[in-house]
Coordinates of C-alpha atoms in Angstrom, one line a residue:
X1 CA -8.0 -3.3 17.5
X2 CA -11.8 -2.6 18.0
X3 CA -13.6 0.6 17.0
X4 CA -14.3 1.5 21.1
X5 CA -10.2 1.1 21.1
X6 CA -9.6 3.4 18.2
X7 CA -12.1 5.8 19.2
X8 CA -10.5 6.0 22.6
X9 CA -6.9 6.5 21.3
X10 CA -8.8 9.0 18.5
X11 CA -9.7 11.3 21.8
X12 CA -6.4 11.0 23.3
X13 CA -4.5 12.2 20.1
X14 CA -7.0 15.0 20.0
X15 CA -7.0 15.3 23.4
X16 CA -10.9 16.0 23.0
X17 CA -13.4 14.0 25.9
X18 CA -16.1 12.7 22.8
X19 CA -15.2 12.1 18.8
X20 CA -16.9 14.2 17.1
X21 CA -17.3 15.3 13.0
X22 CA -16.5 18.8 14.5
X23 CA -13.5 17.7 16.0
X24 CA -12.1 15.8 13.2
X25 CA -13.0 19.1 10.9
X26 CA -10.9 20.9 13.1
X27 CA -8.0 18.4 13.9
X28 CA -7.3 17.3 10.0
X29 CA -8.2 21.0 8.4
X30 CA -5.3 22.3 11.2
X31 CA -2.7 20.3 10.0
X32 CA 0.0 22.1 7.2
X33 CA -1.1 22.8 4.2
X34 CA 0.8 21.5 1.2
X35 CA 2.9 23.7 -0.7
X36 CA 2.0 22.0 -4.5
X37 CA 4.4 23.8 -6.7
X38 CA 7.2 22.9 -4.0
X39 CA 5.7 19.3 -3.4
X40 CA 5.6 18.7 -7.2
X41 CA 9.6 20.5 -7.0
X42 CA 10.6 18.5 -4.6
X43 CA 9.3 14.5 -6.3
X44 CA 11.2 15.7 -9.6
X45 CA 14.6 16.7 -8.0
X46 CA 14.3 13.3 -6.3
X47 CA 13.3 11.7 -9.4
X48 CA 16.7 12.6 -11.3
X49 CA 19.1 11.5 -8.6
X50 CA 22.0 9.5 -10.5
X51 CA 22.4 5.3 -8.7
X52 CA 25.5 3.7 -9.4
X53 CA 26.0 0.3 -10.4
X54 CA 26.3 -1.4 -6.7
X55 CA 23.5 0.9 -5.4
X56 CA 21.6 0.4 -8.5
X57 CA 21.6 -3.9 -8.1
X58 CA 20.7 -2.8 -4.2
X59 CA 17.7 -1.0 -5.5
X60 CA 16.1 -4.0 -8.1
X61 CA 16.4 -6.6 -5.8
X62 CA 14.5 -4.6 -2.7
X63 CA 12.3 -2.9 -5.4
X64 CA 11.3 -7.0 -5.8
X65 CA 10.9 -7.9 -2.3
X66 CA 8.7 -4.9 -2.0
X67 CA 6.1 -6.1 -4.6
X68 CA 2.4 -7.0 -4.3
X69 CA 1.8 -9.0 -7.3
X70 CA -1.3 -8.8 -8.2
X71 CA -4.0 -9.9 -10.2
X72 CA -7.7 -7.9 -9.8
X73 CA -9.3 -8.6 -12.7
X74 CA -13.5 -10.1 -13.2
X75 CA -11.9 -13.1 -15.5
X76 CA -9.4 -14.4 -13.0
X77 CA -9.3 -17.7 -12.5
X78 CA -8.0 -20.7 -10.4
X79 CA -5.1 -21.5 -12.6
X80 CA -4.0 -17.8 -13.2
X81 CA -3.5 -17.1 -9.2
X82 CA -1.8 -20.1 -9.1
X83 CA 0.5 -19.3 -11.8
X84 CA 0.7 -15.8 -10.2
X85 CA 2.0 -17.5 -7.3
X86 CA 4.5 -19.8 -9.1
X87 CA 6.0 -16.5 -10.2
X88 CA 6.1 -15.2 -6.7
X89 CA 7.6 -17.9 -5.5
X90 CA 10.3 -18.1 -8.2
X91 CA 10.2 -14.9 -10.0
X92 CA 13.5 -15.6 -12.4
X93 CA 14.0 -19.5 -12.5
X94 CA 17.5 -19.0 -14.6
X95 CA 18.6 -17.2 -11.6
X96 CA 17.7 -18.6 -7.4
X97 CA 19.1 -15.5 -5.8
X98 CA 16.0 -13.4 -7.2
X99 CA 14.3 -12.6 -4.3
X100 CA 10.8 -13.5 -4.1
X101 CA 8.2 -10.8 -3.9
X102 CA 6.1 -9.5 -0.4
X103 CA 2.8 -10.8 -1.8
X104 CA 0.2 -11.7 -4.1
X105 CA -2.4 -10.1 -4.0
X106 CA -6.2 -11.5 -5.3
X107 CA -10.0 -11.1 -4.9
X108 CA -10.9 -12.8 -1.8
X109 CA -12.6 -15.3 -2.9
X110 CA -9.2 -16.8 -4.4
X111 CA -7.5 -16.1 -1.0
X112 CA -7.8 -20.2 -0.4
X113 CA -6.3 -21.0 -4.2
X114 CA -3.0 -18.2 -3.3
X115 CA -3.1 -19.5 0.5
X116 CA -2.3 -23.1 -1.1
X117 CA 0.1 -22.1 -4.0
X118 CA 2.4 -20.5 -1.8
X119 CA 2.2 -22.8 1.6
X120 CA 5.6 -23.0 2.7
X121 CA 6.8 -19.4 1.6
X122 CA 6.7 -16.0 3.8
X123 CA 5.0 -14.7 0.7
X124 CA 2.2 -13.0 2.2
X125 CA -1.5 -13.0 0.4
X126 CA -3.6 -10.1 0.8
X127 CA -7.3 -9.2 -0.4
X128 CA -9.5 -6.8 -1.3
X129 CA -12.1 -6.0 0.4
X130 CA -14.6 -3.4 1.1
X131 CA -16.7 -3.4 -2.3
X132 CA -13.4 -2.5 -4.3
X133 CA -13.0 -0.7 -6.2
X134 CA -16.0 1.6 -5.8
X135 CA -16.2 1.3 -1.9
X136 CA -20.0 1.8 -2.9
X137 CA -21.6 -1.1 -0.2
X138 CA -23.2 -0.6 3.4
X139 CA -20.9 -1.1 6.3
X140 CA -22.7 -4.6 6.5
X141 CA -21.3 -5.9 3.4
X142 CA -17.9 -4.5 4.0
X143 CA -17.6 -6.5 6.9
X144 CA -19.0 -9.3 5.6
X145 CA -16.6 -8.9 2.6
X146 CA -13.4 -8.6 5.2
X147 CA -14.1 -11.3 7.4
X148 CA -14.8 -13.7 5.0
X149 CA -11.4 -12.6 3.6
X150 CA -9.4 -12.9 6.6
X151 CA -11.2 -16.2 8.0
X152 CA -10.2 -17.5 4.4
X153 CA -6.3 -17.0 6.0
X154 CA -5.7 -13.6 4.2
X155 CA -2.5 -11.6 5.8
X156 CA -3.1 -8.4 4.4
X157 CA -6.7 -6.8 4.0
X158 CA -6.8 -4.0 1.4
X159 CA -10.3 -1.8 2.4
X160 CA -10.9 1.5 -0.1
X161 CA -12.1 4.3 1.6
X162 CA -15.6 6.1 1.1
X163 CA -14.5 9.2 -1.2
X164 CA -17.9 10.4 -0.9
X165 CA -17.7 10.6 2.6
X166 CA -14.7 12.2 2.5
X167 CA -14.7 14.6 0.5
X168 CA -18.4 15.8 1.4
X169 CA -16.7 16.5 4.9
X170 CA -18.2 13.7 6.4
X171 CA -14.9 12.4 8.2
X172 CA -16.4 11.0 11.3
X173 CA -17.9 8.2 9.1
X174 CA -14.9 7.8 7.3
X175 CA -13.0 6.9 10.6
X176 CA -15.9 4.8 12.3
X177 CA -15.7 2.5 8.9
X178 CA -11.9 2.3 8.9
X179 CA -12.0 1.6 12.9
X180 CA -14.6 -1.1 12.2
X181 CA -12.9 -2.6 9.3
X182 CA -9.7 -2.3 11.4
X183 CA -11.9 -4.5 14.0
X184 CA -12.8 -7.4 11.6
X185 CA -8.9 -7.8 10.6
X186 CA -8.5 -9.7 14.2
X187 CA -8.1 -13.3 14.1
X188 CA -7.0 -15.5 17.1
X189 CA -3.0 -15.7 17.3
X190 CA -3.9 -19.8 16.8
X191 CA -5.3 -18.8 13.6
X192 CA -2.2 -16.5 12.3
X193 CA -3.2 -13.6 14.4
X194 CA -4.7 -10.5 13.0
X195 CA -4.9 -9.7 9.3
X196 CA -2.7 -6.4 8.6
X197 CA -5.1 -3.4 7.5
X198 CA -3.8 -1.4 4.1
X199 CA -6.2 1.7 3.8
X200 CA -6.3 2.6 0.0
X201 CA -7.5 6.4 -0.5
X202 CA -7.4 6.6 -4.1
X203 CA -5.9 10.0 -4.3
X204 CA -6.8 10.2 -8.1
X205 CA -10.2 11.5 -7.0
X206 CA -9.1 13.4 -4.2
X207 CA -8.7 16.5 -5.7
X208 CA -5.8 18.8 -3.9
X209 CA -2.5 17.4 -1.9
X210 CA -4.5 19.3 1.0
X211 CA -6.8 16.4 1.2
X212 CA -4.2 13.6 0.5
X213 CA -2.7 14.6 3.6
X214 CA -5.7 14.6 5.2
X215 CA -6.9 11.4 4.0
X216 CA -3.6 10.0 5.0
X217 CA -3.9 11.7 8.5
X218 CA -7.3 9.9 9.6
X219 CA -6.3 6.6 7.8
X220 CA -4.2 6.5 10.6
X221 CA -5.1 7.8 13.2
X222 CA -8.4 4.8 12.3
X223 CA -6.0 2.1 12.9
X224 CA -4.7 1.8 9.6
X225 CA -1.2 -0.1 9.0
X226 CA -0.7 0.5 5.7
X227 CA -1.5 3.8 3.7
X228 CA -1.9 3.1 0.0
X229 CA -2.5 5.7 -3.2
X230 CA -4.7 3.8 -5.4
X231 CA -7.0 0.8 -6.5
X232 CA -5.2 1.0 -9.7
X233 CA -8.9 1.2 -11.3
X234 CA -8.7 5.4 -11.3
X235 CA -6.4 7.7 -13.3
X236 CA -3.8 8.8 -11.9
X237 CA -3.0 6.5 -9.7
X238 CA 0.3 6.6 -7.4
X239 CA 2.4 9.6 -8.8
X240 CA 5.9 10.6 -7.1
X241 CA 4.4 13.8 -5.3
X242 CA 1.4 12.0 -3.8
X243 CA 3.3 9.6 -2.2
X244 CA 6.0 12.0 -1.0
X245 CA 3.5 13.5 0.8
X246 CA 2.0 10.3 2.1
X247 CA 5.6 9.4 3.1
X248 CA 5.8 13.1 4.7
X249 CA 2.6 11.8 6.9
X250 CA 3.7 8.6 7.8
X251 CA 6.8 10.2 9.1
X252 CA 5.4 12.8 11.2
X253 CA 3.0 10.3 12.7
X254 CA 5.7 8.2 13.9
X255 CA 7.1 11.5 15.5
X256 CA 4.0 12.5 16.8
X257 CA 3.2 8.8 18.3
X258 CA 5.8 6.3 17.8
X259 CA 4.2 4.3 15.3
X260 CA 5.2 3.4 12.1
X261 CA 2.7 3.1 9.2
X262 CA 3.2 1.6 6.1
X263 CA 3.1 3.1 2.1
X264 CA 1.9 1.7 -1.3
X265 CA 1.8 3.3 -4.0
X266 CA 0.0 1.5 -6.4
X267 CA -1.0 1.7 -10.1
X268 CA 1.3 2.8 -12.6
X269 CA 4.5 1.9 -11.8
X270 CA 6.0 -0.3 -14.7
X271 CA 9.6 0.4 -14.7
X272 CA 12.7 -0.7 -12.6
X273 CA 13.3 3.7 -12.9
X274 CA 10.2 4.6 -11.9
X275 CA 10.8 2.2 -8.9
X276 CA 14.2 3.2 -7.7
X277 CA 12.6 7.1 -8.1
X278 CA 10.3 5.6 -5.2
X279 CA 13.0 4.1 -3.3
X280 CA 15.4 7.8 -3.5
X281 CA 12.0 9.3 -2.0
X282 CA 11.3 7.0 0.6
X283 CA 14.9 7.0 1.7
X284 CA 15.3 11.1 1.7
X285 CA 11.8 11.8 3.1
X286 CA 10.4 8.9 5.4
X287 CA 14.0 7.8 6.2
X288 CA 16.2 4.2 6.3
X289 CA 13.6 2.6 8.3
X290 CA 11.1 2.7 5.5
X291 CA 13.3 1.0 3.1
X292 CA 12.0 -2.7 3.8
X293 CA 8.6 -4.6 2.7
X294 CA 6.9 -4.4 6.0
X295 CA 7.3 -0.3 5.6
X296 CA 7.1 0.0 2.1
X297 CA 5.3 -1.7 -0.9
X298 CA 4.8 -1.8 -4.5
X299 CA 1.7 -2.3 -5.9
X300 CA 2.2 -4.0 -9.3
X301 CA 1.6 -6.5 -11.9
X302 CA 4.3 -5.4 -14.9
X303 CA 6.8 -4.2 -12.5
X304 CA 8.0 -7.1 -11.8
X305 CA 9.0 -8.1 -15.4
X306 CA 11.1 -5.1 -15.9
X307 CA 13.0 -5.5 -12.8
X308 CA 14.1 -8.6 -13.2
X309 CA 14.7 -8.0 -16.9
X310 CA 17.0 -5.1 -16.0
X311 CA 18.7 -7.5 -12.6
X312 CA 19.4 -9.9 -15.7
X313 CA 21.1 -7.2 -17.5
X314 CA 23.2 -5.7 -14.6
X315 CA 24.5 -9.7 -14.2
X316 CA 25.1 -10.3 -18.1
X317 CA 25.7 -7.3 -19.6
X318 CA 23.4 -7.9 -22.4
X319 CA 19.5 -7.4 -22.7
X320 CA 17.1 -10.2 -23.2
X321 CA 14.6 -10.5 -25.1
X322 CA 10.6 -10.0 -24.1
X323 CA 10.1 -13.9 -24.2
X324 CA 13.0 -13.8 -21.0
X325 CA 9.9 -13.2 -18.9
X326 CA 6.3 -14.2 -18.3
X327 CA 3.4 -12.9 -19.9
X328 CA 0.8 -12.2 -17.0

C-alpha cells in the first residue's frame, strides 16, 4: 500500500477532505479513554484463570506456533542464526509432533543466512528495520534500512515508531513514516509479494494506557498489519494490561472497518504461564479469531525452552533437566 493510498483511506476513516496534524489530534484524543485501575483489574482476573490438562497441552503447543524466535543482539553471528533456525525448524528433536515456531526473527543483514537455514519450511523470517531499537534515523535511512530488508526475501518487517514524535503531538509524522514504510514493504507477487508490516510502539516509554491506545489506533489506521508492545530493549516491555488494551484496539478496528490487525507482545515473556495468561486474554477480549500465528505472536527468545520443557512434562510426567533444552 503506498502512502497516497493510506492517506486516502486515512480521510475516509476520518471522513475529513485533507490529513491534517489537527485532524489526527482530534480523531485519536476522541477515542475512550482508558479506565487504568479497571484495565490493570481486568489483565489480573484473566491472569488467574484455572486450564485443565487437555486445554492446557492446547495452549503450549499454539503458544509455540505463535513464536518469533529471535536473536537481536551486536555479536550475532552466521552460525548462531543458523542454529537459531535449526531450532525453529525442529524445536524438540526427542519429540516430531512439536510444532515448529512462526518465525525467526534477525537483523537484516542476516535475513539471507535465516532465508537459507529454513528453505523448505513455512517458518517465516522477519527483520528489523527502521534504526531499531532507537528509531533515531531520517526517513531516508529507514527506507533504505526496509527495502534492503525485504529485497533480501524478508516476510515480516518489524519498523519502531518515532516516540518523540509521538508523544510531542506530532502524529501526522508519525503516520506519514508508518504509511511510507508500509510502502517499501511491497515486493512483486514473483518475488513473494509484499513483506508483512509489524509496527512496534514500545509502550514502555509511552507513558499512560491513553496513549497506548492511541499509538495503537494510528499504527493502524497507517497500514500497519501487526501491532507490537516492545523492542524488548526498554523496561517494561509487553505486560498483560498493555496488550489487553492493544487487543481491545485491534478488536474495535475490525468492527469499525473489517480488518483484522495482528498483536505481539514482545519482551519479557519467559514462561509457558505467562504465555497461556496471553492466550486467556486474547481469547476473552480480541476473540477465537485471534488465537492463531497470523493474528497473534510471541515475541521471544527463552520462551520457547520453557514451553517445550513443560509439553515434555505434560507427555512424561516427570521434569527434565535444564540440559533437556538448548542454550541460546
Amino acid at each position: 500500500m503506498s502512502s497516497s493510498t493510506a492517506t486516502t483511506r486515512a480521510r475516509d476513516h476520518l471522513g475529513v477532505t485533507r490529513l491534517t496534524g489537527r485532524a489526527l489530534t482530534s480523531w485519536l484524543h476522541g477515542l475512550p479513554g482508558v479506565d487504568r485501575v479497571g484495565c490493570d483489574a481486568r489483565a489480573a482476573a484473566l491472569g488467574t484463570r484455572s486450564i485443565k490438562t487437555t486445554a492446557k497441552a492446547w495452549a503450549i503447543d499454539t503458544a509455540i506456533s505463535m513464536v518469533d524466535l529471535t536473536t537481536l543482539e551486536g555479536a550475532d553471528t552466521h552460525g548462531k542464526v543458523r542454529s537459531l533456525c535449526a531450532k525453529a525448524r525442529v524445536p524438540d528433536p526427542s519429540d516430531p509432533s512439536t510444532p515448529q515456531v512462526a518465525a525467526v526473527c534477525v537483523y537484516n543483514d542476516l535475513v539471507p543466512v535465516a532465508i537459507d537455514a529454513l528453505r523448505g519450511t513455512d517458518i517465516h523470517v522477519a527483520a528489523v528495520a527502521t534504526a531499531f531499537p532507537s528509531g533515531r534515523a531520517s526517513l531516508q535511512v529507514k527506507l533504505a534500512d526496509t527495502r534492503d530488508a525485504v529485497q533480501a526475501g524478508a516476510h515480516e518487517i518489524d519498523m519502531v515508531i518515532d516516540r518523540g514524535a509521538f508523544l510531542s503531538g506530532r502524529y501526522l509524522d508519525v503516520f506519514d513514516e508508518i504509511a511510507a514504510i508500509k510502502g517499501a514493504c511491497d515486493r512483486p507477487e514473483s518475488e513473494g509479494g509484499p513483506a508483512h508490516l509489524k509496527v512496534i510502539l514500545e509502550t514502555g516509554e509511552l507513558a499512560t494506557y491513553d496513549n497506548v491506545r492511541r499509538a495503537s489506533f494510528l499504527a493502524m489506521l497507517a497500514g500497519a498489519d501487526f501491532i507490537k508492545t516492545s523492542t524488548g530493549k526498554v523496561s517494561p516491555a509487553a505486560t498483560l494490561p498493555v496488550t489487553l488494551i492493544m487487543l481491545e484496539a485491534v478488536r474495535d478496528w475490525r468492527d469499525q472497518t473489517g480488518e483484522m490487525i495482528g498483536v505481539k507482545p514482545a519482551g519479557g515473556i519467559r514462561t509457558s504461564k505467562d504465555a497461556i495468561k496471553y492466550l486467556v486474554t486474547v481469547s476473552e477480549t480480541a476473540g477465537e479469531d485471534w488465537l492463531d500465528p497470523a493474528r497473534f505472536r510471541f515475541g521471544a527468545s527463552s520462551l520457547l525452552n520453557d514451553l517445550i520443557l513443560q509439553r515434555h512434562k505434560l507427555r512424561t510426567g516427570a521434569y527434565s533437566g535444564a540440559d533437556y533444552v538448548t542454550i541460546d
